[in-house]
mmCIF file of C-alpha atoms in Angstrom:
data_model
loop_
_atom_site.group_PDB
_atom_site.id
_atom_site.type_symbol
_atom_site.label_atom_id
_atom_site.label_comp_id
_atom_site.label_asym_id
_atom_site.label_seq_id
_atom_site.Cartn_x
_atom_site.Cartn_y
_atom_site.Cartn_z
ATOM 1 C CA MET Z 1 116.989 108.974 60.979
ATOM 2 C CA ILE Z 2 119.833 106.535 60.517
ATOM 3 C CA ASN Z 3 120.148 105.382 56.908
ATOM 4 C CA THR Z 4 120.313 101.573 56.935
ATOM 5 C CA GLU Z 5 120.679 101.177 53.184
ATOM 6 C CA PHE Z 6 124.198 100.188 52.133
ATOM 7 C CA GLY Z 7 123.813 100.578 48.376
ATOM 8 C CA ASN Z 8 125.214 97.169 47.458
ATOM 9 C CA ASP Z 9 124.641 93.422 47.909
ATOM 10 C CA TRP Z 10 124.795 93.675 51.716
ATOM 11 C CA ASP Z 11 121.225 95.019 51.520
ATOM 12 C CA VAL Z 12 120.116 91.624 50.229
ATOM 13 C CA VAL Z 13 122.442 89.507 52.396
ATOM 14 C CA LEU Z 14 121.329 91.246 55.598
ATOM 15 C CA LYS Z 15 117.712 91.870 54.622
ATOM 16 C CA ASP Z 16 116.244 89.415 57.116
ATOM 17 C CA ILE Z 17 118.093 90.694 60.177
ATOM 18 C CA LYS Z 18 117.345 94.311 59.244
ATOM 19 C CA GLN Z 19 113.639 93.489 59.366
ATOM 20 C CA THR Z 20 113.753 92.008 62.879
ATOM 21 C CA ASP Z 21 112.407 93.729 65.967
ATOM 22 C CA TYR Z 22 115.930 93.513 67.392
ATOM 23 C CA PHE Z 23 117.443 95.628 64.619
ATOM 24 C CA ILE Z 24 114.570 98.115 64.518
ATOM 25 C CA HIS Z 25 114.870 98.670 68.278
ATOM 26 C CA LEU Z 26 118.663 98.929 67.973
ATOM 27 C CA MET Z 27 118.340 101.717 65.415
ATOM 28 C CA GLU Z 28 115.797 103.540 67.572
ATOM 29 C CA ALA Z 29 118.065 103.340 70.627
ATOM 30 C CA VAL Z 30 121.145 104.511 68.750
ATOM 31 C CA GLU Z 31 119.186 107.350 67.130
ATOM 32 C CA LYS Z 32 118.232 108.588 70.609
ATOM 33 C CA GLU Z 33 121.902 108.470 71.632
ATOM 34 C CA TYR Z 34 122.830 110.777 68.750
ATOM 35 C CA GLU Z 35 120.066 113.167 69.832
ATOM 36 C CA THR Z 36 121.123 113.328 73.489
ATOM 37 C CA ALA Z 37 124.894 112.726 73.565
ATOM 38 C CA GLU Z 38 128.060 113.090 71.509
ATOM 39 C CA VAL Z 39 128.407 109.836 69.606
ATOM 40 C CA TYR Z 40 131.039 108.587 67.151
ATOM 41 C CA PRO Z 41 131.413 108.046 64.276
ATOM 42 C CA PRO Z 42 129.266 110.704 62.583
ATOM 43 C CA LYS Z 43 125.853 109.148 61.958
ATOM 44 C CA GLU Z 44 126.327 108.964 58.193
ATOM 45 C CA ASN Z 45 129.470 106.839 58.695
ATOM 46 C CA ILE Z 46 128.046 104.141 60.992
ATOM 47 C CA PHE Z 47 127.867 101.581 58.181
ATOM 48 C CA ASN Z 48 130.904 102.794 56.235
ATOM 49 C CA ALA Z 49 132.571 99.357 56.294
ATOM 50 C CA LEU Z 50 129.601 97.725 54.566
ATOM 51 C CA LYS Z 51 129.105 100.583 52.111
ATOM 52 C CA LEU Z 52 132.737 100.546 50.964
ATOM 53 C CA THR Z 53 133.250 96.759 50.876
ATOM 54 C CA PRO Z 54 130.416 94.812 49.203
ATOM 55 C CA PHE Z 55 129.747 91.254 50.349
ATOM 56 C CA ALA Z 56 130.856 89.655 47.071
ATOM 57 C CA ASN Z 57 134.058 91.722 47.019
ATOM 58 C CA THR Z 58 135.189 90.866 50.549
ATOM 59 C CA LYS Z 59 138.612 89.205 50.590
ATOM 60 C CA VAL Z 60 139.956 90.114 54.034
ATOM 61 C CA VAL Z 61 138.225 90.843 57.344
ATOM 62 C CA ILE Z 62 139.966 92.872 60.067
ATOM 63 C CA LEU Z 63 137.940 92.921 63.273
ATOM 64 C CA GLY Z 64 137.996 95.718 65.815
ATOM 65 C CA GLN Z 65 136.031 96.068 69.045
ATOM 66 C CA ASP Z 66 134.367 99.499 68.902
ATOM 67 C CA PRO Z 67 135.089 102.889 67.289
ATOM 68 C CA TYR Z 68 137.703 105.361 68.485
ATOM 69 C CA TYR Z 69 136.018 107.303 71.288
ATOM 70 C CA ASN Z 70 138.112 110.493 71.197
ATOM 71 C CA LYS Z 71 139.348 113.357 69.023
ATOM 72 C CA ASP Z 72 142.867 114.347 68.042
ATOM 73 C CA LYS Z 73 144.645 117.484 69.285
ATOM 74 C CA GLU Z 74 143.140 119.521 66.433
ATOM 75 C CA GLY Z 75 139.611 118.435 67.362
ATOM 76 C CA ASN Z 76 139.149 115.976 64.521
ATOM 77 C CA ILE Z 77 137.012 112.901 65.237
ATOM 78 C CA HIS Z 78 139.106 109.774 64.730
ATOM 79 C CA ALA Z 79 136.195 107.378 64.140
ATOM 80 C CA MET Z 80 135.038 107.022 60.549
ATOM 81 C CA GLY Z 81 133.156 103.716 60.523
ATOM 82 C CA LEU Z 82 136.181 101.565 59.611
ATOM 83 C CA SER Z 83 138.054 99.561 62.235
ATOM 84 C CA PHE Z 84 141.516 101.000 63.029
ATOM 85 C CA SER Z 85 141.069 103.720 60.366
ATOM 86 C CA SER Z 86 141.015 107.403 61.311
ATOM 87 C CA ASN Z 87 140.011 110.729 59.798
ATOM 88 C CA SER Z 88 142.900 112.381 61.638
ATOM 89 C CA THR Z 89 146.379 113.139 60.305
ATOM 90 C CA SER Z 90 147.570 111.975 63.739
ATOM 91 C CA VAL Z 91 147.973 108.212 63.376
ATOM 92 C CA PRO Z 92 146.592 106.286 66.397
ATOM 93 C CA LYS Z 93 149.146 104.103 68.171
ATOM 94 C CA SER Z 94 147.533 100.790 67.245
ATOM 95 C CA LEU Z 95 147.580 101.801 63.596
ATOM 96 C CA GLN Z 96 151.220 102.864 63.929
ATOM 97 C CA ASN Z 97 151.967 99.292 65.020
ATOM 98 C CA ILE Z 98 149.974 97.881 62.121
ATOM 99 C CA PHE Z 99 152.078 99.981 59.769
ATOM 100 C CA LYS Z 100 155.256 98.838 61.542
ATOM 101 C CA SER Z 101 154.271 95.194 61.118
ATOM 102 C CA MET Z 102 153.545 95.848 57.455
ATOM 103 C CA SER Z 103 156.938 97.462 57.034
ATOM 104 C CA LEU Z 104 158.700 94.488 58.614
ATOM 105 C CA ASP Z 105 156.734 92.098 56.421
ATOM 106 C CA LEU Z 106 156.529 93.875 53.065
ATOM 107 C CA GLY Z 107 159.034 96.708 53.336
ATOM 108 C CA ILE Z 108 156.220 99.249 52.926
ATOM 109 C CA GLN Z 109 156.703 102.664 54.517
ATOM 110 C CA GLN Z 110 153.310 104.298 54.971
ATOM 111 C CA PRO Z 111 152.954 108.109 54.883
ATOM 112 C CA LYS Z 112 153.439 109.440 58.413
ATOM 113 C CA LYS Z 113 150.277 111.535 58.341
ATOM 114 C CA THR Z 114 147.930 109.038 56.727
ATOM 115 C CA ALA Z 115 145.484 107.117 58.908
ATOM 116 C CA ASP Z 116 142.604 106.750 56.426
ATOM 117 C CA LEU Z 117 142.333 103.111 55.318
ATOM 118 C CA THR Z 118 139.558 103.680 52.765
ATOM 119 C CA LYS Z 119 141.877 102.414 50.007
ATOM 120 C CA TRP Z 120 141.995 99.020 51.708
ATOM 121 C CA SER Z 121 138.201 98.917 52.014
ATOM 122 C CA GLN Z 122 137.780 99.648 48.327
ATOM 123 C CA GLN Z 123 139.964 96.638 47.495
ATOM 124 C CA GLY Z 124 137.945 94.190 49.584
ATOM 125 C CA VAL Z 125 139.267 94.589 53.137
ATOM 126 C CA LEU Z 126 136.235 94.711 55.427
ATOM 127 C CA LEU Z 127 137.266 96.872 58.373
ATOM 128 C CA LEU Z 128 134.541 95.807 60.772
ATOM 129 C CA ASN Z 129 134.059 96.810 64.391
ATOM 130 C CA ALA Z 130 131.961 94.483 66.552
ATOM 131 C CA THR Z 131 130.127 97.514 67.970
ATOM 132 C CA LEU Z 132 129.526 100.275 65.453
ATOM 133 C CA THR Z 133 128.933 103.290 67.716
ATOM 134 C CA VAL Z 134 130.348 104.704 70.948
ATOM 135 C CA GLU Z 135 129.713 107.688 73.215
ATOM 136 C CA ALA Z 136 132.526 110.234 73.264
ATOM 137 C CA GLY Z 137 135.054 109.527 75.978
ATOM 138 C CA LYS Z 138 133.396 106.267 77.015
ATOM 139 C CA PRO Z 139 134.921 103.142 75.422
ATOM 140 C CA ASN Z 140 132.546 100.195 75.051
ATOM 141 C CA SER Z 141 129.629 102.383 76.129
ATOM 142 C CA HIS Z 142 127.351 100.984 73.408
ATOM 143 C CA LEU Z 143 127.975 97.305 74.102
ATOM 144 C CA LYS Z 144 124.647 97.434 75.956
ATOM 145 C CA TYR Z 145 122.797 97.780 72.656
ATOM 146 C CA LYS Z 146 124.053 94.372 71.457
ATOM 147 C CA TRP Z 147 125.478 95.526 68.146
ATOM 148 C CA GLU Z 148 127.288 92.175 68.082
ATOM 149 C CA THR Z 149 124.091 90.321 67.179
ATOM 150 C CA PHE Z 150 124.218 92.253 63.907
ATOM 151 C CA THR Z 151 127.976 92.140 63.297
ATOM 152 C CA ASP Z 152 128.176 88.446 64.222
ATOM 153 C CA GLU Z 153 125.624 87.831 61.467
ATOM 154 C CA ILE Z 154 127.990 89.566 59.024
ATOM 155 C CA ILE Z 155 130.878 87.315 60.050
ATOM 156 C CA GLN Z 156 128.777 84.163 59.745
ATOM 157 C CA LYS Z 157 127.438 85.136 56.310
ATOM 158 C CA LEU Z 158 130.977 85.662 55.043
ATOM 159 C CA ALA Z 159 132.269 82.421 56.532
ATOM 160 C CA ALA Z 160 129.485 80.498 54.796
ATOM 161 C CA SER Z 161 129.903 82.234 51.433
ATOM 162 C CA HIS Z 162 132.506 79.788 49.998
ATOM 163 C CA GLN Z 163 134.518 82.727 48.625
ATOM 164 C CA PRO Z 164 138.223 82.944 49.582
ATOM 165 C CA ILE Z 165 138.480 85.132 52.688
ATOM 166 C CA VAL Z 166 141.260 85.852 55.185
ATOM 167 C CA PHE Z 167 140.239 86.696 58.749
ATOM 168 C CA LEU Z 168 142.852 88.669 60.692
ATOM 169 C CA LEU Z 169 141.943 88.219 64.355
ATOM 170 C CA TRP Z 170 143.967 90.544 66.550
ATOM 171 C CA GLY Z 171 143.732 90.066 70.295
ATOM 172 C CA SER Z 172 141.543 87.869 72.488
ATOM 173 C CA PHE Z 173 138.308 89.720 71.723
ATOM 174 C CA ALA Z 174 138.587 89.179 67.964
ATOM 175 C CA GLN Z 175 139.868 85.626 68.378
ATOM 176 C CA LYS Z 176 136.652 84.596 70.129
ATOM 177 C CA LYS Z 177 134.911 85.227 66.809
ATOM 178 C CA GLU Z 178 136.700 82.194 65.360
ATOM 179 C CA LYS Z 179 133.813 80.094 66.675
ATOM 180 C CA LEU Z 180 131.464 81.978 64.342
ATOM 181 C CA ILE Z 181 133.761 81.202 61.419
ATOM 182 C CA LEU Z 182 134.716 77.565 62.051
ATOM 183 C CA GLY Z 183 132.225 76.460 64.687
ATOM 184 C CA GLU Z 184 135.031 75.980 67.177
ATOM 185 C CA ILE Z 185 138.102 77.633 68.658
ATOM 186 C CA SER Z 186 141.333 76.164 67.307
ATOM 187 C CA GLU Z 187 144.539 75.943 69.320
ATOM 188 C CA GLU Z 188 146.496 76.887 66.200
ATOM 189 C CA ASN Z 189 147.316 80.513 65.416
ATOM 190 C CA ILE Z 190 147.138 79.941 61.672
ATOM 191 C CA VAL Z 191 144.224 77.883 60.384
ATOM 192 C CA LYS Z 192 143.388 77.004 56.788
ATOM 193 C CA LYS Z 193 140.065 75.389 56.015
ATOM 194 C CA ASP Z 194 138.587 75.187 52.542
ATOM 195 C CA ASN Z 195 138.514 78.774 51.235
ATOM 196 C CA LEU Z 196 139.218 80.361 54.602
ATOM 197 C CA LEU Z 197 142.442 81.469 56.244
ATOM 198 C CA ILE Z 198 142.453 82.590 59.872
ATOM 199 C CA ILE Z 199 145.496 84.350 61.325
ATOM 200 C CA LYS Z 200 145.478 85.023 65.071
ATOM 201 C CA THR Z 201 147.982 87.396 66.662
ATOM 202 C CA PRO Z 202 148.187 89.646 69.724
ATOM 203 C CA HIS Z 203 146.423 92.985 69.404
ATOM 204 C CA PRO Z 204 148.433 95.837 67.791
ATOM 205 C CA SER Z 205 147.892 98.144 70.790
ATOM 206 C CA PRO Z 206 151.066 99.383 72.541
ATOM 207 C CA MET Z 207 150.216 97.170 75.523
ATOM 208 C CA SER Z 208 150.335 93.910 73.585
ATOM 209 C CA ALA Z 209 151.955 94.370 70.157
ATOM 210 C CA SER Z 210 155.402 93.372 71.458
ATOM 211 C CA LYS Z 211 154.027 89.960 72.472
ATOM 212 C CA GLY Z 212 154.060 88.655 68.922
ATOM 213 C CA PHE Z 213 152.127 90.992 66.626
ATOM 214 C CA PHE Z 214 155.280 91.894 64.710
ATOM 215 C CA ASP Z 215 156.484 88.302 64.397
ATOM 216 C CA VAL Z 216 153.911 87.056 61.878
ATOM 217 C CA LYS Z 217 154.204 87.945 58.202
ATOM 218 C CA GLN Z 218 150.445 88.182 58.026
ATOM 219 C CA PHE Z 219 150.138 90.655 55.165
ATOM 220 C CA SER Z 220 152.289 88.688 52.726
ATOM 221 C CA MET Z 221 150.606 85.492 53.980
ATOM 222 C CA THR Z 222 147.240 87.061 53.193
ATOM 223 C CA ASN Z 223 148.272 88.009 49.661
ATOM 224 C CA ASN Z 224 149.795 84.596 49.009
ATOM 225 C CA PHE Z 225 146.549 82.923 50.067
ATOM 226 C CA LEU Z 226 144.476 85.178 47.815
ATOM 227 C CA LYS Z 227 146.830 84.565 44.895
ATOM 228 C CA GLU Z 228 146.624 80.798 45.430
ATOM 229 C CA HIS Z 229 142.843 81.057 45.135
ATOM 230 C CA GLY Z 230 142.902 83.150 41.982
ATOM 231 C CA VAL Z 231 141.924 86.377 43.727
ATOM 232 C CA SER Z 232 143.695 89.688 43.198
ATOM 233 C CA GLU Z 233 146.057 90.649 46.009
ATOM 234 C CA ILE Z 234 145.676 93.660 48.298
ATOM 235 C CA ASP Z 235 147.870 96.686 47.625
ATOM 236 C CA TRP Z 236 148.580 97.641 51.233
ATOM 237 C CA GLN Z 237 150.454 100.809 50.274
ATOM 238 C CA LEU Z 238 148.384 103.897 51.062
#
C-alpha cells in the first residue's frame, strides 16, 4: 500500500483532505496503477517533496506539471518525487536551462552530472508537481485521477500561512495557480503581496526558455526577498 504519512507537520496540515473519500479513492486508483503498469516515480517517492520540505520550513515553491515519464540511456528512472529533479546523472534539458539561468544570475556553475535537487528541498524549496504520478512513456496520463485537488490544497495552505514564501511559476500551467495564491490572476510578472512574492516566467523547456526565462534574475530576487523578511537564503549551489 502507498504510505501517506509524511513524517512532519504536513500530516497535520493535510489531515482533513487525507481523510476524504476523494483522497482514499485516489490512493486506491493509483495503487492499482502500480500493480498493473509501469508507473513513476517509485511508489516510495510519490510524496518526496512533502517529506523533505516540512510545511513550516517552506520558503520557496517551484511548481511542475507531472513527473518525468521516461528513463535515461542507462535505464535509470528520472522521476524521484521532486519537480525538475532527477535520479539520473544525465541532466534533463529543462533542468539544464534552470542551471543556465542560475549561472547568468548568480554566477553558479552546477556540476555537469548532478540532477538531484534534494539539497534545495532540505533548505525549504518545495519542488511540487501538480500531478504526482505518471505512467511510463505517457505524459499527463494520471491527470484523470485529479491529483490537483490535493496539490492545490497544498498551495492554498501555504499561501494562507503568513510565512514568507516565494512562488516561482514557470510557464502557463504553473501561472494559472496564481489564482490559488492571490485569489486572482495578475497582469504583472512580479507580484509582491504581504509575505508573498510571485515570479512568473516562461517555462525552462527548450521550446520556451529563450522567450524570457533567462532574462529574470529570479534566484537572487528570491534570496533578497527572504533576507528582507529575516529568513535564511537558499544556497543554490549543488
